[in-house]
Coordinates of C-alpha atoms in Angstrom, one line a residue:
X1 CA -8.1 102.3 -30.9
X2 CA -6.2 103.7 -34.0
X3 CA -8.8 106.1 -35.6
X4 CA -6.5 107.8 -38.2
X5 CA -6.2 104.8 -40.6
X6 CA -8.3 104.8 -43.7
X7 CA -6.5 102.0 -45.6
X8 CA -8.7 100.8 -48.4
X9 CA -10.9 103.9 -48.6
X10 CA -10.5 107.3 -50.5
X11 CA -11.7 109.7 -47.8
X12 CA -11.5 112.9 -49.8
X13 CA -14.8 112.7 -51.4
X14 CA -18.4 111.4 -50.4
X15 CA -19.9 111.8 -53.7
X16 CA -20.9 108.3 -54.6
X17 CA -17.9 106.0 -55.4
X18 CA -15.3 106.6 -58.1
X19 CA -15.4 103.3 -60.1
X20 CA -12.8 104.3 -62.7
X21 CA -10.1 105.1 -60.1
X22 CA -8.2 102.7 -58.0
X23 CA -6.9 105.4 -55.5
X24 CA -7.1 104.2 -52.1
X25 CA -7.3 100.6 -53.0
X26 CA -4.4 98.2 -53.5
X27 CA -5.3 96.3 -56.7
X28 CA -2.0 94.4 -56.9
X29 CA -2.1 92.7 -53.6
X30 CA -3.5 89.2 -53.3
X31 CA -2.5 88.6 -49.8
X32 CA -4.8 85.9 -48.2
X33 CA -6.2 85.0 -51.7
X34 CA -4.9 82.6 -54.2
X35 CA -5.9 84.3 -57.6
X36 CA -3.9 82.2 -59.9
X37 CA -5.2 78.6 -59.4
X38 CA -7.8 76.6 -57.7
X39 CA -5.9 73.3 -58.1
X40 CA -4.8 72.2 -54.7
X41 CA -6.0 75.2 -53.0
X42 CA -5.3 75.4 -49.4
X43 CA -8.4 77.6 -48.6
X44 CA -11.0 75.9 -46.5
X45 CA -14.4 76.9 -45.7
X46 CA -14.8 78.3 -42.1
X47 CA -18.4 77.9 -41.0
X48 CA -17.8 80.5 -38.3
X49 CA -17.1 83.1 -41.0
X50 CA -18.6 81.7 -44.0
X51 CA -17.9 84.8 -46.4
X52 CA -14.5 85.4 -44.8
X53 CA -15.6 88.9 -43.5
X54 CA -12.5 88.8 -41.2
X55 CA -10.3 89.4 -44.5
X56 CA -12.5 92.5 -45.2
X57 CA -11.8 94.2 -41.8
X58 CA -9.0 96.6 -41.1
X59 CA -6.4 95.7 -38.6
X60 CA -8.0 98.3 -36.2
X61 CA -11.4 96.7 -36.5
X62 CA -9.9 93.1 -35.7
X63 CA -8.2 94.6 -32.7
X64 CA -11.4 96.3 -31.6
X65 CA -13.5 93.1 -32.1
X66 CA -11.1 90.8 -30.3
X67 CA -10.6 93.1 -27.4
X68 CA -14.4 93.7 -26.9
X69 CA -14.9 89.9 -27.4
X70 CA -12.4 89.0 -24.7
X71 CA -14.0 91.4 -22.2
X72 CA -17.4 90.2 -22.9
X73 CA -16.5 86.5 -22.5
X74 CA -14.4 87.2 -19.3
X75 CA -16.6 89.7 -17.6
X76 CA -20.2 89.4 -18.9
X77 CA -20.7 85.8 -19.7
X78 CA -20.0 84.5 -16.3
X79 CA -22.5 86.7 -14.6
X80 CA -25.2 87.0 -17.2
X81 CA -27.4 84.1 -15.8
X82 CA -27.3 85.8 -12.4
X83 CA -28.1 89.3 -13.7
X84 CA -31.0 87.8 -15.9
X85 CA -32.5 85.7 -12.9
X86 CA -32.3 88.5 -10.4
X87 CA -33.5 91.2 -13.0
X88 CA -30.7 93.8 -13.1
X89 CA -33.5 96.5 -12.3
X90 CA -33.4 95.3 -8.7
X91 CA -29.6 96.1 -8.4
X92 CA -28.9 99.7 -9.5
X93 CA -25.3 99.7 -8.3
X94 CA -24.5 96.7 -10.6
X95 CA -26.4 98.3 -13.5
X96 CA -24.4 101.6 -13.1
X97 CA -21.2 99.7 -12.8
X98 CA -21.7 98.1 -16.2
X99 CA -21.6 101.7 -17.7
X100 CA -18.2 102.3 -16.1
X101 CA -16.9 99.1 -17.4
X102 CA -18.0 100.0 -20.9
X103 CA -16.3 103.4 -20.4
X104 CA -13.2 102.0 -19.3
X105 CA -13.0 99.8 -22.3
X106 CA -13.5 103.0 -24.5
X107 CA -16.6 101.7 -26.5
X108 CA -19.3 104.1 -25.3
X109 CA -20.2 106.5 -28.2
X110 CA -17.2 104.8 -30.0
X111 CA -18.3 105.9 -33.4
X112 CA -18.5 109.5 -32.6
X113 CA -15.6 112.0 -33.3
X114 CA -14.0 114.1 -30.5
X115 CA -15.0 114.7 -26.9
X116 CA -13.0 111.7 -25.8
X117 CA -14.8 109.3 -28.1
X118 CA -12.7 106.7 -30.1
X119 CA -14.0 107.8 -33.5
X120 CA -14.1 104.3 -35.0
X121 CA -16.0 103.4 -38.2
X122 CA -19.6 102.0 -38.5
X123 CA -18.3 98.5 -39.1
X124 CA -16.3 98.8 -35.9
X125 CA -19.3 100.0 -34.0
X126 CA -21.3 97.1 -35.3
X127 CA -18.7 94.6 -34.3
X128 CA -18.9 95.9 -30.7
X129 CA -22.6 95.5 -30.6
X130 CA -22.2 91.9 -32.1
X131 CA -19.8 90.8 -29.4
X132 CA -22.0 92.3 -26.6
X133 CA -25.1 90.7 -27.8
X134 CA -23.4 87.4 -28.2
X135 CA -23.7 87.3 -24.4
X136 CA -27.0 89.2 -24.0
X137 CA -29.3 91.5 -25.5
X138 CA -29.9 93.5 -22.4
X139 CA -26.3 94.4 -22.1
X140 CA -26.2 95.5 -25.7
X141 CA -29.2 97.6 -25.2
X142 CA -27.6 99.2 -22.3
X143 CA -24.7 100.1 -24.7
X144 CA -26.7 101.2 -27.6
X145 CA -29.0 103.6 -25.8
X146 CA -26.0 105.3 -24.3
X147 CA -24.0 105.3 -27.3
X148 CA -26.4 106.0 -30.2
X149 CA -29.4 107.5 -28.7
X150 CA -28.1 109.7 -26.0
X151 CA -24.5 110.5 -27.0
X152 CA -25.5 110.4 -30.6
X153 CA -28.3 112.9 -30.1
X154 CA -26.2 115.4 -28.3
X155 CA -23.3 115.0 -30.7
X156 CA -25.5 115.6 -33.9
X157 CA -28.0 118.3 -32.4
X158 CA -26.4 119.7 -29.3
X159 CA -24.7 123.0 -28.8
X160 CA -20.8 123.2 -28.4
X161 CA -21.4 123.7 -24.5
X162 CA -23.8 120.8 -24.3
X163 CA -21.4 118.6 -26.1
X164 CA -18.4 119.7 -24.0
X165 CA -20.3 119.3 -20.8
X166 CA -22.0 115.9 -21.2
X167 CA -20.3 113.8 -23.9
X168 CA -16.9 113.3 -22.0
X169 CA -18.6 112.0 -18.9
X170 CA -21.2 110.0 -20.8
X171 CA -18.3 108.4 -22.6
X172 CA -16.6 107.4 -19.4
X173 CA -19.7 105.9 -18.0
X174 CA -19.6 108.5 -15.1
X175 CA -23.0 109.8 -16.5
X176 CA -26.0 107.6 -17.6
X177 CA -28.4 108.8 -20.0
X178 CA -31.7 107.7 -21.4
X179 CA -33.9 108.4 -24.5
X180 CA -37.5 109.5 -24.0
X181 CA -39.7 109.1 -27.1
X182 CA -42.1 106.4 -26.5
X183 CA -45.4 107.2 -24.6
X184 CA -48.2 104.9 -23.3
X185 CA -50.4 106.1 -26.3
X186 CA -47.7 106.8 -28.8
X187 CA -45.5 103.9 -29.8
X188 CA -45.1 103.4 -33.6
X189 CA -47.5 106.4 -33.8
X190 CA -44.8 108.9 -32.7
X191 CA -46.6 111.8 -34.2
X192 CA -49.3 111.1 -31.6
X193 CA -47.1 112.2 -28.8
X194 CA -48.8 114.1 -26.0
X195 CA -45.7 115.4 -24.2
X196 CA -45.8 119.2 -24.6
X197 CA -43.3 122.0 -24.0
X198 CA -44.4 125.6 -23.6
X199 CA -41.8 128.3 -23.8
X200 CA -42.0 131.0 -21.2
X201 CA -40.4 134.1 -22.7
X202 CA -40.4 135.9 -19.4
X203 CA -38.0 133.4 -17.9
X204 CA -36.3 132.2 -21.1
X205 CA -37.4 128.7 -20.1
X206 CA -39.5 125.8 -21.2
X207 CA -42.2 124.1 -19.1
X208 CA -42.6 120.4 -20.1
X209 CA -45.5 118.1 -19.1
X210 CA -46.1 114.4 -20.2
X211 CA -45.2 110.8 -19.7
X212 CA -42.7 108.3 -21.4
X213 CA -42.7 104.6 -20.9
X214 CA -40.4 101.5 -21.8
X215 CA -37.5 103.8 -21.5
X216 CA -34.2 101.8 -21.3
X217 CA -31.8 103.1 -18.5
X218 CA -34.5 105.4 -17.1
X219 CA -34.5 104.4 -13.5
X220 CA -30.8 105.0 -13.1
X221 CA -30.2 107.7 -15.7
X222 CA -28.5 111.0 -14.7
X223 CA -30.0 112.7 -17.6
X224 CA -32.8 112.2 -20.2
X225 CA -33.1 113.2 -23.8
X226 CA -36.9 114.1 -23.8
X227 CA -38.8 114.7 -27.0
X228 CA -41.8 117.0 -26.8
X229 CA -44.1 118.9 -29.1
X230 CA -43.7 122.7 -28.8
X231 CA -46.2 124.6 -31.0
X232 CA -45.9 122.8 -34.5
X233 CA -42.4 121.5 -33.9
X234 CA -40.9 118.4 -32.2
X235 CA -38.1 119.5 -29.8
X236 CA -35.4 117.8 -27.9
X237 CA -34.4 118.7 -24.5
X238 CA -31.7 117.5 -22.2
X239 CA -33.3 117.0 -18.7
X240 CA -31.1 116.3 -15.6
X241 CA -32.5 113.8 -13.1
X242 CA -32.7 116.4 -10.1
X243 CA -34.9 118.8 -12.1
X244 CA -38.1 119.4 -9.9
X245 CA -41.0 117.7 -11.4
X246 CA -39.1 115.0 -13.1
X247 CA -39.6 111.4 -11.8
X248 CA -38.8 107.8 -12.9
X249 CA -40.1 104.5 -11.9
X250 CA -38.8 101.0 -12.6
X251 CA -40.8 98.7 -14.8
X252 CA -40.5 95.2 -13.1
X253 CA -41.6 91.8 -14.2
X254 CA -40.1 91.8 -17.7
X255 CA -39.8 88.5 -19.3
X256 CA -37.0 89.7 -21.7
X257 CA -34.1 92.1 -21.4
X258 CA -34.0 91.3 -17.7
X259 CA -30.2 92.2 -17.6
X260 CA -31.0 95.7 -18.5
X261 CA -33.0 98.4 -16.6
X262 CA -36.3 99.8 -18.0
X263 CA -38.6 102.3 -16.4
X264 CA -41.2 105.1 -17.1
X265 CA -40.7 108.9 -16.9
X266 CA -43.3 111.5 -15.7
X267 CA -42.9 115.2 -16.3
X268 CA -45.0 117.4 -14.1
X269 CA -44.4 121.0 -14.9
X270 CA -40.7 120.4 -15.5
X271 CA -39.1 123.8 -16.0
X272 CA -35.7 123.9 -17.9
X273 CA -33.7 126.8 -19.1
X274 CA -33.5 127.3 -22.9
X275 CA -29.8 126.2 -22.7
X276 CA -31.3 122.7 -22.1
X277 CA -33.0 122.7 -25.5
X278 CA -31.1 120.9 -28.2
X279 CA -30.6 123.8 -30.8
X280 CA -30.7 121.7 -33.9
X281 CA -33.5 119.2 -32.8
X282 CA -36.5 120.9 -34.1
X283 CA -38.4 118.2 -36.2
X284 CA -39.2 114.4 -36.4
X285 CA -35.9 114.2 -38.4
X286 CA -33.8 114.5 -35.3
X287 CA -35.0 111.5 -33.4
X288 CA -35.4 109.4 -36.4
X289 CA -31.9 110.1 -37.4
X290 CA -30.4 108.7 -34.2
X291 CA -32.8 105.8 -34.2
X292 CA -31.5 104.7 -37.7
X293 CA -28.0 104.7 -36.3
X294 CA -29.2 102.6 -33.3
X295 CA -31.1 100.2 -35.7
X296 CA -27.9 99.7 -37.6
X297 CA -26.1 98.6 -34.4
X298 CA -29.1 96.4 -33.5
X299 CA -28.8 94.6 -36.8
X300 CA -25.2 93.5 -36.0
X301 CA -26.0 92.7 -32.4
X302 CA -28.8 90.3 -33.0
X303 CA -26.5 88.2 -35.3
X304 CA -24.2 87.8 -32.4
X305 CA -27.0 86.3 -30.4
X306 CA -27.9 84.2 -33.4
X307 CA -24.3 83.0 -33.7
X308 CA -24.3 81.9 -30.1
X309 CA -27.4 79.9 -30.6
X310 CA -26.1 78.1 -33.6
X311 CA -22.8 77.3 -31.9
X312 CA -24.8 76.0 -28.9
X313 CA -27.1 73.8 -30.8
X314 CA -24.1 72.5 -32.7
X315 CA -22.2 71.6 -29.7
X316 CA -25.2 70.0 -28.1
X317 CA -26.0 67.9 -31.0
X318 CA -22.5 66.8 -31.5
X319 CA -22.2 65.7 -27.9
X320 CA -25.7 64.3 -27.6
X321 CA -25.9 60.6 -28.5
X322 CA -29.3 59.0 -29.3
X323 CA -30.0 55.7 -31.1
X324 CA -26.3 54.9 -31.1
X325 CA -24.9 58.0 -32.8
X326 CA -24.7 61.8 -32.3
X327 CA -27.8 63.8 -33.2
X328 CA -25.7 66.0 -35.5
X329 CA -25.2 62.9 -37.8
X330 CA -28.9 63.1 -38.8
X331 CA -30.1 64.9 -41.9
X332 CA -32.8 67.2 -40.3
X333 CA -30.4 68.8 -37.7
X334 CA -27.8 69.3 -40.6
X335 CA -30.6 70.9 -42.6
X336 CA -31.4 73.3 -39.7
X337 CA -27.7 74.1 -39.2
X338 CA -27.3 75.0 -43.0
X339 CA -30.4 77.4 -42.8
X340 CA -29.1 79.0 -39.8
X341 CA -25.7 79.6 -41.1
X342 CA -27.0 81.0 -44.3
X343 CA -29.2 83.4 -42.7
X344 CA -26.4 84.6 -40.3
X345 CA -23.9 84.9 -43.1
X346 CA -26.3 86.8 -45.4
X347 CA -27.1 89.1 -42.6
X348 CA -23.4 89.8 -41.6
X349 CA -22.3 90.5 -45.1
X350 CA -25.2 92.9 -45.5
X351 CA -24.3 94.8 -42.3
X352 CA -20.7 95.1 -43.5
X353 CA -21.8 96.6 -46.9
X354 CA -24.2 99.2 -45.2
X355 CA -21.5 100.0 -42.7
X356 CA -18.9 100.9 -45.4
X357 CA -21.7 103.0 -47.1
X358 CA -22.6 104.7 -43.9
X359 CA -19.1 105.9 -43.5
X360 CA -19.4 107.8 -46.8
X361 CA -22.9 108.9 -46.1
X362 CA -24.2 106.9 -48.8
X363 CA -26.6 104.6 -46.8
X364 CA -30.4 105.3 -46.8
X365 CA -33.0 104.7 -44.1
X366 CA -34.5 102.0 -46.2
X367 CA -31.3 100.1 -46.2
X368 CA -31.3 100.1 -42.5
X369 CA -35.1 99.1 -42.4
X370 CA -34.1 96.0 -44.4
X371 CA -31.2 95.2 -42.0
X372 CA -33.3 95.6 -38.9
X373 CA -36.4 93.9 -40.3
X374 CA -34.6 90.9 -41.6
X375 CA -31.7 90.3 -39.1
X376 CA -34.1 90.6 -36.1
X377 CA -36.7 88.3 -37.4
X378 CA -34.1 85.8 -38.7
X379 CA -32.1 85.9 -35.4
X380 CA -35.4 85.2 -33.4
X381 CA -36.2 82.3 -35.8
X382 CA -32.6 80.9 -35.3
X383 CA -32.9 81.2 -31.5
X384 CA -36.2 79.4 -31.6
X385 CA -34.9 76.6 -33.8
X386 CA -31.9 76.2 -31.4
X387 CA -34.0 76.1 -28.4
X388 CA -36.1 73.3 -30.0
X389 CA -32.9 71.3 -31.0
X390 CA -31.8 71.2 -27.3
X391 CA -35.2 69.6 -26.4
X392 CA -36.0 69.9 -22.6
X393 CA -32.5 71.3 -21.8
X394 CA -33.3 74.2 -24.2
X395 CA -35.5 75.8 -21.5
X396 CA -32.8 75.8 -18.9
X397 CA -31.1 79.1 -18.3
X398 CA -27.8 77.3 -17.9
X399 CA -28.0 76.6 -21.6
X400 CA -28.6 80.2 -22.4
X401 CA -30.6 79.8 -25.5
X402 CA -34.0 80.3 -24.0
X403 CA -32.8 83.6 -22.7
X404 CA -31.8 84.7 -26.1
X405 CA -35.2 83.6 -27.5
X406 CA -36.9 86.0 -24.9
X407 CA -34.5 88.8 -25.6
X408 CA -34.8 88.7 -29.2
X409 CA -38.7 88.7 -29.0
X410 CA -38.2 92.2 -27.4
X411 CA -35.6 93.3 -29.9
X412 CA -37.6 92.2 -32.8
X413 CA -40.3 94.8 -31.5
X414 CA -38.4 97.8 -30.3
X415 CA -37.0 100.7 -32.5
X416 CA -39.4 99.8 -35.3
X417 CA -41.6 96.7 -35.4
X418 CA -41.2 94.2 -38.2
X419 CA -44.4 95.3 -39.8
X420 CA -43.6 99.1 -39.5
X421 CA -40.2 98.6 -41.4
X422 CA -42.2 96.6 -44.0
X423 CA -44.4 99.6 -44.5
X424 CA -41.2 101.8 -44.8
X425 CA -40.0 99.5 -47.5
X426 CA -43.5 99.4 -49.2
X427 CA -43.6 103.0 -49.5
X428 CA -40.2 103.1 -51.0
X429 CA -41.2 100.4 -53.5
X430 CA -44.5 101.8 -54.6
X431 CA -44.2 105.5 -53.8
X432 CA -47.5 105.2 -51.9
X433 CA -47.6 105.7 -48.0
X434 CA -49.9 103.2 -46.4
X435 CA -49.6 104.6 -43.0
X436 CA -50.2 108.2 -41.6

């Protein structure tokens, strides 16, 4: 990918936006837009891109989107039903192969700079998530955890030695990582985590004890980012799989995200040298920073799933004839299509805006809470509506929609539930924190 182009943006300053200057913006060109007249305009509404977001993307972003879409449709879509039916957890070799495929495509950690990463912008990273989740949320979760939570943590909070050692191999998919934050008794209540790290000055090492659960990629991970309390701090550690006392088990029987691998982690007197501690990860700010980046990608991804469900319902209702005409010819289906399209389009343009702000460090956690909360809940509602529109066929995995419903139930919960993000926004609105 071409990561050197900044057409359309003034990259010399991150202090807000200069609204009096047009440097960095071509204000004379109207390519693609008829600005002189609306009479006899050739511009037609495209329901698949209602706000013409394609016109806002750079050439590099379009190339990235199209290449990832082609890969997903040719390599992932044909096998997703099998992976979901068989629960990919039961096939570790297939799960590991997916990372190498993503690595060969160059998309793992693609928004990071250096260390073999592509260095694309936030919108480009969102487009990648959207195309992967158009096929399946489990596949996108696999990508997101590796890219945002594992590589993103090391890139932001690791030492130069840690970055050089781990990031290139994680980016190629030769190493697999997981992110150990959630615990059996500490989900939304992260402050209640019980995992502890004790520093042993005589050996310059840390001893970790605790348990993590619902950890994506854990059963096949070569390394884990583990968060633990150490005295009054929350510290992050890179723990390799073969470290004595570290074990991971598979969580089986999931009814959603079956095309990804999930497990638990046990830490029993795990001793790691101080060189495995992330030197800049010494507070809750560290995990929440990378979680926000992951939530941004999720907000794009779920809309890809929603777009698939809308297209599937549209195709079905155009083909299905009842009472002498296509079901799509009736008012209620058309109302549902209009509602679905409106929510998807508003969600996409919001993701685009926050992405552009993000590249200038102008986004806030509250913006991302709006995106995650809104887009996940709306995508789930769209998938449920599409399932209903397909009638009995809607529960068949060959039509894919019910799989998206089940997946989106999970995505609506993880990395901040709808209600938790509502409380974050409520605090921002009122200045009063309603939770501890």
